Amino acid sequence: MIALTELYKGFRDPEVIRSLAKEIATYASLIDGNVNIMEVCGGHTHTIMKYGLNQLLPDNIDFIHGPGCPVCIMPKERIDHAAALANLPGIILVTLGDMIRVPGSKGSLANYRANGCDIRPIYDPLDTLQIAIDNPDKTIVFFAIGFETSTPMTAVLIDQAEKRDIKNLVFHINHVLVPPAIDAVMADPKAKVNAFIGPAHVSVISGAKVYRPAVTNYNTPVVISGFEPVDVMQSILMIVKQKAAAKAELENQYSRSVSEEGNLTAQALVNQYLKVREHFRWRGLGPIPSSALMLRDEYAHRDAERVFAEHLPNEEIDDHKACQCGDILRGLCKPKDCKVFGRGCTPETPLGSCMVSSEGACNAYYRYNGVTE
């Protein structure tokens, strides 16, 4: 049997990383101006900071951290929805782990749970089925979050609830889409991005093809990358080679997992139960057209936003004035530019969503960039 370390150690080889850094520097010297690369995935942010890849690059190559963490982009009013649902009698609210620590306008779901609400963090969405079966006298609300990566898991859960006729399970859908977020970033007149590292797991589901419009519309290289440090460094090399040759193309460094078309079975199951929502407000980016999903009308009986509409607040809530998560998510500043970073805002006491999740840019900077309490 192959040891687990055998599968990844080649992707973390220091000699390979140093060799790639040297080649990147060679091509970067041919480029007139800066290359500002946005990684559209919190996993890539984590890799960049954990392995110090940003410190290996020449001065004219810089990382900009984008809106790639599903917890970080969730606006406060959606957290308030979850809190309002959890406060209703006879409700069990179920969601993925990091979500319960994100501050809403009146506290996090962890605060509400401490005050007696039945809120259960899970790792596997299918665990929600057993919670529903074990509690037939309760209504179970699955607060679904995530990009294209996790949406198929929610679709499987809906599919199982329908096929097994589990009537006490409803859904609050917050699944979002990457390509419209790229459009929103590039639509900002202050946008600094001139290359993208495409997300890995998202692209396994959606396929590489979804980024072709971004390449064409913004004349910007997009390189889909794996998560290991050699993956990321090789992707940067592919970008700087394009820049040195004055090209803008879609390339797939993560071809061992990502195909042109993606996972068609997963896409079909998602499309069976979910449709594109007209608008969704992203934290830091505001409302983005066609950037999120919702349940199809024929499954309205499972849509918590319709079933409990009269109990849900409608007010849009902005971030704390001292928090700069919005600018960080748009790539206009970095975590250390924020006045409360590492002071009032830490992983233990987060003011902003970027500090909550391990995939958040502020959290990654705090952990790996020499911040001390």
PDB file of C-alpha atoms in Angstrom, residues 45-46 63 138 150 162 213 246 273 283 294 302 313 341 354-355 370:
ATOM      1  CA  THR A  45      -4.574  31.566   0.381  1.00  0.00           C
ATOM      2  CA  HIS A  46      -3.857  29.039   3.112  1.00  0.00           C
ATOM      3  CA  PHE A  63      -0.812  38.065  -4.462  1.00  0.00           C
ATOM      4  CA  LYS A 138     -39.059  19.059  15.171  1.00  0.00           C
ATOM      5  CA  SER A 150     -20.249  21.832  -1.751  1.00  0.00           C
ATOM      6  CA  GLU A 162     -37.465  13.712  -1.341  1.00  0.00           C
ATOM      7  CA  PRO A 213     -15.483  34.382 -20.549  1.00  0.00           C
ATOM      8  CA  ALA A 246       1.778  39.248 -23.779  1.00  0.00           C
ATOM      9  CA  TYR A 273     -33.196  20.865  -7.478  1.00  0.00           C
ATOM     10  CA  ARG A 283     -20.129  40.562   1.973  1.00  0.00           C
ATOM     11  CA  MET A 294     -32.081  28.818  -4.701  1.00  0.00           C
ATOM     12  CA  ARG A 302     -38.515  22.700   1.441  1.00  0.00           C
ATOM     13  CA  PRO A 313     -35.636  40.079   8.754  1.00  0.00           C
ATOM     14  CA  PHE A 341      -6.223  43.095  12.545  1.00  0.00           C
ATOM     15  CA  CYS A 354     -12.219  36.896   7.090  1.00  0.00           C
ATOM     16  CA  MET A 355     -10.824  36.135  10.558  1.00  0.00           C
ATOM     17  CA  GLY A 370       4.311  36.349  12.343  1.00  0.00           C
TER      18      GLY A 370
END
